[in-house]
Structure formats: C-alpha cells, structure tokens
CSV table of C-alpha atoms and ligand atoms in Angstrom, one decimal:
chain,number,residue,atom,x,y,z
J,158,UNK,CA,21.8,5.6,69.2
J,159,UNK,CA,18.4,6.9,68.0
J,160,UNK,CA,16.3,4.7,65.9
J,161,UNK,CA,12.8,4.7,64.5
J,162,UNK,CA,11.1,1.3,64.4
J,163,UNK,CA,7.9,0.7,62.5
J,164,UNK,CA,5.7,-2.0,64.2
J,165,UNK,CA,3.3,-3.9,61.9
J,166,UNK,CA,1.5,-6.4,64.2
J,167,UNK,CA,-0.9,-7.8,61.5
J,168,UNK,CA,-3.3,-10.6,62.3
J,169,UNK,CA,-3.9,-13.5,64.6
J,170,UNK,CA,-1.1,-13.9,67.2
J,171,UNK,CA,0.9,-11.0,65.4
J,172,UNK,CA,-0.2,-8.3,67.9
J,173,UNK,CA,0.7,-10.5,70.9
J,174,UNK,CA,4.1,-11.5,69.8
J,175,UNK,CA,5.2,-8.1,68.4
J,176,UNK,CA,4.1,-6.6,71.8
J,177,UNK,CA,6.6,-8.8,73.6
J,178,UNK,CA,9.4,-8.1,71.1
J,179,UNK,CA,8.8,-4.4,71.4
J,180,UNK,CA,9.0,-4.8,75.2
J,181,UNK,CA,12.4,-6.5,74.8
J,182,UNK,CA,13.7,-3.8,72.5
J,183,UNK,CA,12.6,-1.2,75.0
J,184,UNK,CA,14.4,-3.0,77.7
J,185,UNK,CA,17.6,-3.2,75.6
J,186,UNK,CA,17.4,0.5,74.8
J,187,UNK,CA,17.0,1.3,78.5
J,188,UNK,CA,19.8,-1.0,79.6
J,189,UNK,CA,22.3,0.2,76.9
J,190,UNK,CA,21.4,3.9,76.6
J,191,UNK,CA,19.7,3.9,73.2
J,192,UNK,CA,16.5,5.8,72.2
J,193,UNK,CA,14.1,3.7,70.1
J,194,UNK,CA,10.8,5.2,69.0
J,195,UNK,CA,8.0,2.9,67.8
J,196,UNK,CA,5.2,3.6,65.5
J,197,UNK,CA,2.5,1.1,64.7
J,198,UNK,CA,0.7,0.7,61.4
J,199,UNK,CA,-1.9,-1.6,59.7
J,200,UNK,CA,-1.1,-4.5,57.5
J,201,UNK,CA,-2.7,-7.7,56.3
J,202,UNK,CA,-6.3,-8.7,57.2
J,203,UNK,CA,-6.5,-6.0,59.8
J,204,UNK,CA,-5.7,-3.4,57.1
J,205,UNK,CA,-8.2,-4.9,54.8
J,206,UNK,CA,-10.9,-4.5,57.4
J,207,UNK,CA,-9.9,-1.0,58.2
J,208,UNK,CA,-8.8,0.4,54.9
J,209,UNK,CA,-9.8,-2.0,52.2
J,210,UNK,CA,-6.3,-2.9,51.2
J,211,UNK,CA,-3.7,-5.2,52.8
J,212,UNK,CA,-1.0,-2.5,52.4
J,213,UNK,CA,-2.2,1.0,53.0
J,214,UNK,CA,0.0,3.7,51.5
J,215,UNK,CA,0.6,5.2,55.0
J,216,UNK,CA,2.0,1.9,56.1
J,217,UNK,CA,4.5,1.7,53.2
J,218,UNK,CA,5.5,5.3,53.8
J,219,UNK,CA,6.0,4.8,57.5
J,220,UNK,CA,8.3,1.8,56.8
J,221,UNK,CA,10.3,3.8,54.2
J,222,UNK,CA,10.8,6.5,56.8
J,223,UNK,CA,11.9,4.1,59.5
J,224,UNK,CA,15.2,2.4,60.3
J,225,UNK,CA,13.6,-1.0,60.6
J,226,UNK,CA,10.3,-2.8,60.5
J,227,UNK,CA,9.1,-5.3,63.1
J,228,UNK,CA,6.4,-7.5,61.6
J,229,UNK,CA,4.0,-10.0,63.2
J,230,UNK,CA,2.0,-12.2,60.9
J,231,UNK,CA,-0.8,-11.8,58.4
J,232,UNK,CA,-3.7,-13.9,57.4
J,233,UNK,CA,-6.6,-15.9,58.9
J,234,UNK,CA,-9.8,-17.8,58.0
J,235,UNK,CA,-11.7,-14.5,57.7
J,236,UNK,CA,-9.8,-13.5,54.6
J,237,UNK,CA,-9.1,-16.9,53.2
J,238,UNK,CA,-11.3,-17.0,50.1
J,239,UNK,CA,-8.8,-17.8,47.3
J,240,UNK,CA,-11.0,-15.9,44.9
J,241,UNK,CA,-10.9,-12.7,47.0
J,242,UNK,CA,-9.4,-9.7,45.2
J,243,UNK,CA,-7.7,-8.4,48.3
J,244,UNK,CA,-5.7,-10.9,50.4
J,245,UNK,CA,-3.6,-10.4,53.6
J,246,UNK,CA,-0.5,-11.9,51.9
J,247,UNK,CA,-0.5,-8.9,49.5
J,248,UNK,CA,0.6,-6.8,52.5
J,249,UNK,CA,3.7,-8.8,52.9
J,250,UNK,CA,4.5,-9.2,49.2
J,251,UNK,CA,3.9,-5.5,48.7
J,252,UNK,CA,6.3,-4.6,51.5
J,253,UNK,CA,9.0,-6.9,50.0
J,254,UNK,CA,8.7,-5.3,46.6
J,255,UNK,CA,8.0,-1.7,47.9
J,256,UNK,CA,11.0,-1.7,50.2
J,257,UNK,CA,13.3,-3.7,47.9
J,258,UNK,CA,13.8,-6.5,50.5
J,259,UNK,CA,15.7,-8.8,48.2
J,260,UNK,CA,17.5,-11.0,50.7
J,261,UNK,CA,15.6,-13.1,53.1
J,262,UNK,CA,17.7,-14.6,55.9
J,263,UNK,CA,16.3,-17.6,57.7
J,264,UNK,CA,18.8,-19.1,60.2
J,265,UNK,CA,18.1,-22.6,61.4
J,266,UNK,CA,20.1,-23.5,64.4
J,267,UNK,CA,19.5,-26.4,66.6
J,268,UNK,CA,19.0,-25.4,70.2
J,269,UNK,CA,20.5,-28.1,72.4
J,270,UNK,CA,17.7,-27.8,74.9
J,271,UNK,CA,15.2,-28.8,72.2
J,272,UNK,CA,16.9,-31.7,70.3
J,273,UNK,CA,14.1,-34.0,71.3
J,274,UNK,CA,11.4,-31.7,70.0
J,275,UNK,CA,12.3,-32.5,66.4
J,276,UNK,CA,10.9,-35.4,64.4
J,277,UNK,CA,14.4,-36.1,63.1
J,278,UNK,CA,16.8,-38.3,65.0
J,279,UNK,CA,19.1,-36.4,67.3
J,280,UNK,CA,22.3,-37.9,65.8
J,281,UNK,CA,21.3,-36.7,62.3
J,282,UNK,CA,20.6,-33.2,63.7
J,283,UNK,CA,23.8,-32.8,65.8
J,284,UNK,CA,25.7,-29.7,64.8
J,285,UNK,CA,23.0,-28.3,62.6
J,286,UNK,CA,23.5,-24.5,62.1
J,287,UNK,CA,22.5,-23.3,58.7
J,288,UNK,CA,21.5,-20.1,57.1
J,289,UNK,CA,19.1,-19.8,54.2
J,290,UNK,CA,19.4,-16.7,52.0
J,291,UNK,CA,16.2,-16.7,49.9
J,292,UNK,CA,15.9,-14.2,47.0
J,293,UNK,CA,12.7,-12.3,47.9
J,294,UNK,CA,11.7,-9.8,45.2
J,295,UNK,CA,11.9,-11.8,42.0
J,296,UNK,CA,11.1,-15.1,40.3
J,297,UNK,CA,7.7,-16.6,39.9
J,298,UNK,CA,6.2,-14.6,42.8
J,299,UNK,CA,6.5,-11.4,40.8
J,300,UNK,CA,6.4,-12.4,37.2
J,301,UNK,CA,3.5,-12.0,34.8
J,302,UNK,CA,0.5,-14.2,35.6
J,303,UNK,CA,-3.0,-14.7,34.3
J,304,UNK,CA,-5.6,-16.8,32.6
J,305,UNK,CA,-6.2,-17.7,29.0
J,306,UNK,CA,-8.6,-19.9,27.1
J,307,UNK,CA,-11.6,-18.3,28.8
J,308,UNK,CA,-10.2,-19.0,32.2
J,309,UNK,CA,-9.4,-22.6,31.5
J,310,UNK,CA,-5.6,-22.1,31.2
J,311,UNK,CA,-3.4,-20.4,33.8
J,312,UNK,CA,0.2,-19.2,33.7
J,313,UNK,CA,2.8,-17.8,36.1
J,314,UNK,CA,6.1,-16.6,34.8
J,315,UNK,CA,9.5,-17.0,36.4
J,316,UNK,CA,11.9,-14.2,35.4
J,317,UNK,CA,15.4,-13.5,36.8
J,318,UNK,CA,18.0,-11.0,35.7
J,319,UNK,CA,21.7,-11.3,36.2
J,320,UNK,CA,21.9,-8.3,38.5
J,321,UNK,CA,19.2,-9.7,40.7
J,322,UNK,CA,21.0,-13.0,41.0
J,323,UNK,CA,24.4,-11.3,41.5
J,324,UNK,CA,23.3,-9.2,44.5
J,325,UNK,CA,21.7,-12.0,46.5
J,326,UNK,CA,24.5,-14.5,45.8
J,327,UNK,CA,27.1,-12.0,46.7
J,328,UNK,CA,25.2,-11.2,49.9
J,329,UNK,CA,25.3,-15.0,50.7
J,330,UNK,CA,29.0,-15.2,50.1
J,331,UNK,CA,29.7,-12.2,52.3
J,332,UNK,CA,27.7,-13.8,55.1
J,333,UNK,CA,29.5,-17.1,54.7
J,334,UNK,CA,32.8,-15.3,55.4
J,335,UNK,CA,31.4,-14.6,58.9
J,336,UNK,CA,30.5,-18.2,59.4
J,337,UNK,CA,31.9,-21.6,58.3
J,338,UNK,CA,32.8,-20.4,54.8
J,339,UNK,CA,30.6,-22.7,52.7
J,340,UNK,CA,27.9,-21.7,50.2
J,341,UNK,CA,25.4,-24.1,48.6
J,342,UNK,CA,23.6,-22.5,45.6
J,343,UNK,CA,20.3,-24.3,44.9
J,344,UNK,CA,18.7,-24.4,41.5
J,345,UNK,CA,16.9,-26.6,38.9
J,346,UNK,CA,19.5,-26.0,36.2
J,347,UNK,CA,18.7,-29.4,34.6
J,348,UNK,CA,15.3,-28.0,33.5
J,349,UNK,CA,14.9,-24.3,34.0
J,350,UNK,CA,16.5,-21.5,32.0
J,351,UNK,CA,16.3,-19.1,35.0
J,352,UNK,CA,18.3,-21.7,37.0
J,353,UNK,CA,20.9,-22.0,34.3
J,354,UNK,CA,21.5,-18.2,34.5
J,355,UNK,CA,21.4,-18.5,38.2
J,356,UNK,CA,24.1,-21.2,38.2
J,357,UNK,CA,26.4,-19.5,35.7
J,358,UNK,CA,26.1,-16.3,37.8
J,359,UNK,CA,26.7,-18.1,41.1
J,360,UNK,CA,29.8,-19.9,39.7
J,361,UNK,CA,31.2,-16.7,38.5
J,362,UNK,CA,30.8,-15.0,41.8
J,363,UNK,CA,32.2,-18.1,43.6
J,364,UNK,CA,35.4,-17.5,41.8
J,365,UNK,CA,35.7,-14.2,43.5
J,366,UNK,CA,35.7,-15.9,46.9
J,367,UNK,CA,38.4,-18.6,46.8
J,368,UNK,CA,38.3,-18.7,50.6
J,369,UNK,CA,34.7,-19.9,50.6
J,370,UNK,CA,33.8,-23.5,49.6
J,371,UNK,CA,31.1,-23.5,46.9
J,372,UNK,CA,28.7,-26.1,45.6
J,373,UNK,CA,25.6,-26.2,43.4
J,374,UNK,CA,22.8,-28.5,44.2
J,375,UNK,CA,19.5,-29.3,42.5
J,376,UNK,CA,16.5,-28.3,44.5
J,377,UNK,CA,15.1,-31.8,44.7
J,378,UNK,CA,18.4,-33.2,46.0
J,379,UNK,CA,18.6,-30.4,48.5
J,380,UNK,CA,15.2,-31.2,49.8
J,381,UNK,CA,16.5,-34.7,50.5
J,382,UNK,CA,20.0,-33.8,51.9
J,383,UNK,CA,18.4,-31.3,54.3
J,384,UNK,CA,16.8,-34.0,56.3
J,385,UNK,CA,19.6,-36.6,55.6
J,386,UNK,CA,22.7,-34.6,56.6
J,387,UNK,CA,21.6,-31.1,57.7
J,388,UNK,CA,24.7,-30.3,59.6
J,389,UNK,CA,26.8,-30.3,56.4
J,390,UNK,CA,25.2,-27.1,55.2
J,391,UNK,CA,26.3,-23.6,56.1
J,392,UNK,CA,24.9,-20.9,53.9
J,393,UNK,CA,22.2,-22.0,51.3
J,394,UNK,CA,21.3,-19.4,48.7
J,395,UNK,CA,18.3,-19.9,46.3
J,396,UNK,CA,15.6,-18.2,44.3
J,397,UNK,CA,12.3,-17.1,45.8
J,398,UNK,CA,9.9,-20.1,45.5
J,399,UNK,CA,12.6,-22.8,46.1
J,400,UNK,CA,13.5,-20.8,49.2
J,401,UNK,CA,9.9,-20.6,50.3
J,402,UNK,CA,9.5,-24.4,50.2
J,403,UNK,CA,13.0,-25.4,51.5
J,404,UNK,CA,12.8,-23.0,54.5
J,405,UNK,CA,9.6,-24.6,55.7
J,406,UNK,CA,11.2,-28.0,55.4
J,407,UNK,CA,14.3,-26.8,57.2
J,408,UNK,CA,12.3,-25.1,60.0
J,409,UNK,CA,11.1,-28.6,61.0
J,410,UNK,CA,14.7,-29.7,61.8
J,411,UNK,CA,14.4,-27.7,65.0
J,412,UNK,CA,11.0,-29.0,65.9
J,413,UNK,CA,10.0,-25.5,67.1
J,414,UNK,CA,8.6,-23.3,64.4
J,415,UNK,CA,7.7,-20.8,67.2
J,416,UNK,CA,11.4,-20.1,67.8
J,417,UNK,CA,12.6,-19.2,64.3
J,418,UNK,CA,13.3,-15.6,63.3
J,419,UNK,CA,13.8,-14.1,59.9
J,420,UNK,CA,15.2,-10.9,58.4
J,421,UNK,CA,14.4,-9.5,55.0
J,422,UNK,CA,17.0,-7.0,53.9
J,423,UNK,CA,17.2,-4.2,51.4
J,424,UNK,CA,20.3,-2.5,50.0
J,425,UNK,CA,21.4,-0.1,52.8
J,426,UNK,CA,20.3,-0.8,56.3
J,427,UNK,CA,16.6,-1.1,56.1
J,428,UNK,CA,15.1,-4.5,57.0
J,429,UNK,CA,11.9,-6.2,57.9
J,430,UNK,CA,12.0,-8.7,60.8
J,431,UNK,CA,9.4,-11.3,61.4
J,432,UNK,CA,9.0,-14.7,63.0
J,433,UNK,CA,8.8,-17.6,60.5
J,434,UNK,CA,5.5,-18.8,61.9
J,435,UNK,CA,2.2,-17.6,60.6
J,436,UNK,CA,-0.8,-15.9,62.3
J,437,UNK,CA,-1.9,-19.1,64.1
J,438,UNK,CA,-5.6,-18.0,64.3
J,439,UNK,CA,-6.5,-21.1,66.4
J,440,UNK,CA,-4.6,-19.8,69.4
J,441,UNK,CA,-4.8,-16.0,68.8
J,442,UNK,CA,-5.9,-13.9,71.7
J,443,UNK,CA,-5.3,-16.6,74.3
J,444,UNK,CA,-2.0,-15.4,75.6
J,445,UNK,CA,-0.2,-18.7,74.9
J,446,UNK,CA,1.6,-18.0,71.6
J,447,UNK,CA,5.4,-18.3,71.6
J,448,UNK,CA,6.9,-14.8,71.4
J,449,UNK,CA,10.5,-16.1,71.0
J,450,UNK,CA,10.6,-16.2,67.2
J,451,UNK,CA,9.6,-12.5,67.2
J,452,UNK,CA,12.0,-11.7,70.0
J,453,UNK,CA,14.8,-13.4,68.1
J,454,UNK,CA,13.7,-11.4,65.0
J,455,UNK,CA,14.2,-8.3,67.1
J,456,UNK,CA,17.7,-9.5,67.8
J,457,UNK,CA,18.3,-9.7,64.0
J,458,UNK,CA,16.8,-6.2,63.7
J,459,UNK,CA,19.4,-4.9,66.1
J,460,UNK,CA,22.2,-6.8,64.3
J,461,UNK,CA,21.4,-6.0,60.7
J,462,UNK,CA,19.6,-2.7,60.6
J,463,UNK,CA,21.0,-0.9,63.7
J,464,UNK,CA,24.4,-2.6,63.7
J,465,UNK,CA,24.1,-3.3,67.5
J,466,UNK,CA,25.6,-6.8,67.5
J,467,UNK,CA,26.2,-6.9,71.3
J,468,UNK,CA,22.7,-6.0,72.0
J,469,UNK,CA,21.5,-8.7,69.6
J,470,UNK,CA,23.7,-11.2,71.4
J,471,UNK,CA,22.3,-10.1,74.7
J,472,UNK,CA,18.8,-11.1,73.5
J,473,UNK,CA,20.0,-14.4,72.0
J,474,UNK,CA,21.7,-15.2,75.3
J,475,UNK,CA,18.6,-14.4,77.3
J,476,UNK,CA,16.5,-16.7,75.1
J,477,UNK,CA,19.1,-19.5,75.4
J,478,UNK,CA,19.1,-19.1,79.1
J,479,UNK,CA,15.3,-19.2,79.4
J,480,UNK,CA,15.3,-22.5,77.4
J,481,UNK,CA,18.2,-24.0,79.2
J,482,UNK,CA,16.5,-23.3,82.5
J,483,UNK,CA,13.4,-25.2,81.3
J,484,UNK,CA,11.1,-22.4,80.5
J,485,UNK,CA,8.8,-23.1,77.6
J,486,UNK,CA,5.6,-21.9,75.9
J,487,UNK,CA,2.9,-24.4,75.2
J,488,UNK,CA,4.0,-25.2,71.7
J,489,UNK,CA,7.4,-26.5,72.8
J,490,UNK,CA,6.3,-28.0,76.2
J,491,UNK,CA,8.3,-31.1,77.2
J,492,UNK,CA,8.0,-33.3,80.3
J,493,UNK,CA,9.5,-31.5,83.3
J,494,UNK,CA,9.5,-28.0,81.8
J,495,UNK,CA,7.8,-24.9,83.1
J,496,UNK,CA,5.1,-23.5,80.7
J,497,UNK,CA,4.7,-19.8,80.5
J,498,UNK,CA,2.2,-17.6,78.7
J,499,UNK,CA,3.2,-15.1,76.0
J,500,UNK,CA,3.6,-12.1,78.3
J,501,UNK,CA,5.3,-14.1,81.0
J,502,UNK,CA,7.9,-15.3,78.5
J,503,UNK,CA,8.4,-11.8,77.4
J,504,UNK,CA,8.8,-10.6,81.0
J,505,UNK,CA,11.4,-13.4,81.7
J,506,UNK,CA,13.5,-12.3,78.7
J,507,UNK,CA,13.3,-8.7,79.8
J,508,UNK,CA,14.4,-9.7,83.3
J,509,UNK,CA,17.4,-11.7,82.0
J,510,UNK,CA,18.4,-8.7,79.9
J,511,UNK,CA,18.2,-6.2,82.6
J,512,UNK,CA,20.0,-8.3,85.2
J,513,UNK,CA,22.7,-9.6,82.8
N,247,IPM,C1,6.8,-16.9,53.7
N,247,IPM,C2,5.3,-17.1,53.4
N,247,IPM,C3,4.9,-16.1,52.3
N,247,IPM,C4,5.7,-16.5,51.0
N,247,IPM,C5,3.4,-16.0,52.0
N,247,IPM,C6,2.6,-15.7,53.2
N,247,IPM,C7,3.1,-15.1,50.8
N,247,IPM,O1,5.0,-18.4,53.1
N,247,IPM,O2,7.2,-15.8,54.0
N,247,IPM,O3,7.5,-17.9,53.5
N,247,IPM,O4,5.3,-17.4,50.3
N,247,IPM,O5,6.8,-16.0,50.8
N,248,MG,MG1,6.6,-19.7,53.2
C-alpha cells in the first residue's frame, strides 16, 4: 500500500529515536512491498526557536494531510520557564485537539526478559498485560482556566459531555473484545459531577456488551490496585487527567519507560504515535537513547492507521527477539546483557525484520 507519514521529531532525544523508527518503517515497506513517504515538520521547542510557536500551521496541515503521524518528544530546560507564553507542550496539546485525537492507547505489557528491571516484585507482576484508554481531548486539560482576585486566585475547569464519554468508552469496549474482555472504568464519582456523568454513561454502554466484564473503580483505589494486583486488569478507560497520572504509574510496572509505545487516535484512521518517555535532554545527542519505545509506536502506527497488523507483529517480534537475546540500551542494562547505542539497536531491529 501507499501511505504518507508525517514525522515530528521534536526536542531532546526525539530526533534520534524517530530516525530509528523511520528506518524500521522503511525496512518493513521494502520487505513487504509497500510505499511509505515521509515528511518532517517542526513541533515543540524546536518549532518555538524556528517559528515562534510550538505548533506551526504548516505542521498541523501536514498532519491533517497524512495517514499517520510519528512523533518524538517535546520539551527541555531551554523552554522550561512556567511563566513563558509559548511552551513546547502546546505543540502536543494543539495536535491532540487539532487532529481530534480523542483516544490515547497506552499498552503496558510485561516483557519476560525484563521482569527484574521493575521495582515491583516479580510474582506481583506475573501476567501483567493491560491497556489504558485515556480520553485525550476533553476534561480539565481543555476547560476554561484563568486567574481572579488580581491573580491571587486560579481556576481550571473540568467539562465532559455525554458524546465525548460515549465515544471513548465504546472504543475501549471494542478493544476489549479483541483481548481478555474486561473493562475497568475509572472515575471519582463519589466527588465529581463529571465523573458521575462518566459512570452513568459507561454503565449504559456496558449493557450493550454483555460479553465483556465491566467494573467501575475510583481513581484512588485504581492507583493502589495497579501496583497491588496489576495482572487483574485488561482494558482501563478513564478521563484525561486521571489517565495522565495513572499511565505514568503503570509505566513503572515494566521498569522500562524507554520501551513503552502509545497511540493517539482520531475518528477514522488518522493517529499520532509516540513513545511514552519524554525528551530526556540529559542524554540527548549522545546516541544512547532507547529507540524501542518509538519503534514499537511505529508498530502501533502500522496496526491502527494503516491496518497492517502482520507488519506490526513483525516489528514486535523483532523487538522481543532483541531483548530475549540479551541486547539492551543503557537505560535497561542488566548484568550479562549487551549494550547497544540508539542506531545500533535500530540496525539490529532492521536486520531481524529483513531476515525474518
Ligand atoms: C503525556 C504528557 C503530556 C500530558 C504533557 C507533556 C502535556 O505528560 O502525554 O502524558 O500531560 O498529557
Ligand atoms: Mg503524562
């Protein structure tokens, strides 16, 4: 197939890791007879420096005209002043809103080769394979905010509409049907009105899926159960800010932030794919960043936007093989493993794909 992929490297290690993921996509295209074209655009701090805004119009237009977006990371100390009017994160938030990326998928699967990398005990982790579906274009992230009382009072507003809740919860149930058929909807319905609407809506949708086990859970309890019995979760669906917090917590189950991919999906096939990790300015430019989170995000890109599931699996298998054979980047180094640089790891994955 033909596909047009927008590449937004961003800041810090973003350019290094997206370069490796692109290389892997090119290898897959070559091996399986597809034609992918890539176009790069500015986002984040790099865009602020060049164009004075974190999300130039040309970048948004390119993304809208593409089949999928491969995204690196944004941010860094250079743009860190909390009082600044333009901030790198606005690039990401603007893309989410501008492209309608309402469903953020963050799979957390324990790689058997890396059980010992987690701070959680191996027997608690055994069997962990969960999928967060975070609502991404609503809630307190996008509500009215401001200052009153001469700047001495601040407010942020959480707003959710029933259609917004419906589409993301339904999305979660549909995904659960391809997995272990369980959905946990996370809210704070004992306190928040938005959460009460969320729960009512989720329960109504659950009734349409009698084949899927459904439960509600309060967000504080979920934070606890995630580290107490992570393997009992399958699909977890929640609103924007709860999802932000819980997915950082859940990422630590695997002990390898550098390995985790994510997908942010719009209605239709357009999606933005990025590693969970940030721009890691401390190691940027040294050629040691872990490209696997971005490479696995490229696999999600193939699966969700291009509907090339076999190709996605080929990448996932290649990554599993690299880890099983003891190859690591520095962030996940363990005794007796072989440490590779960013490009060497990318080359290894390409080699596994082309010789598979
Ligand atoms: C994430 C990040 C973003 C968020 C930031 C960078 C705005 O933490 O993708 O989880 O809060 O959504
Ligand atoms: Mg976050």
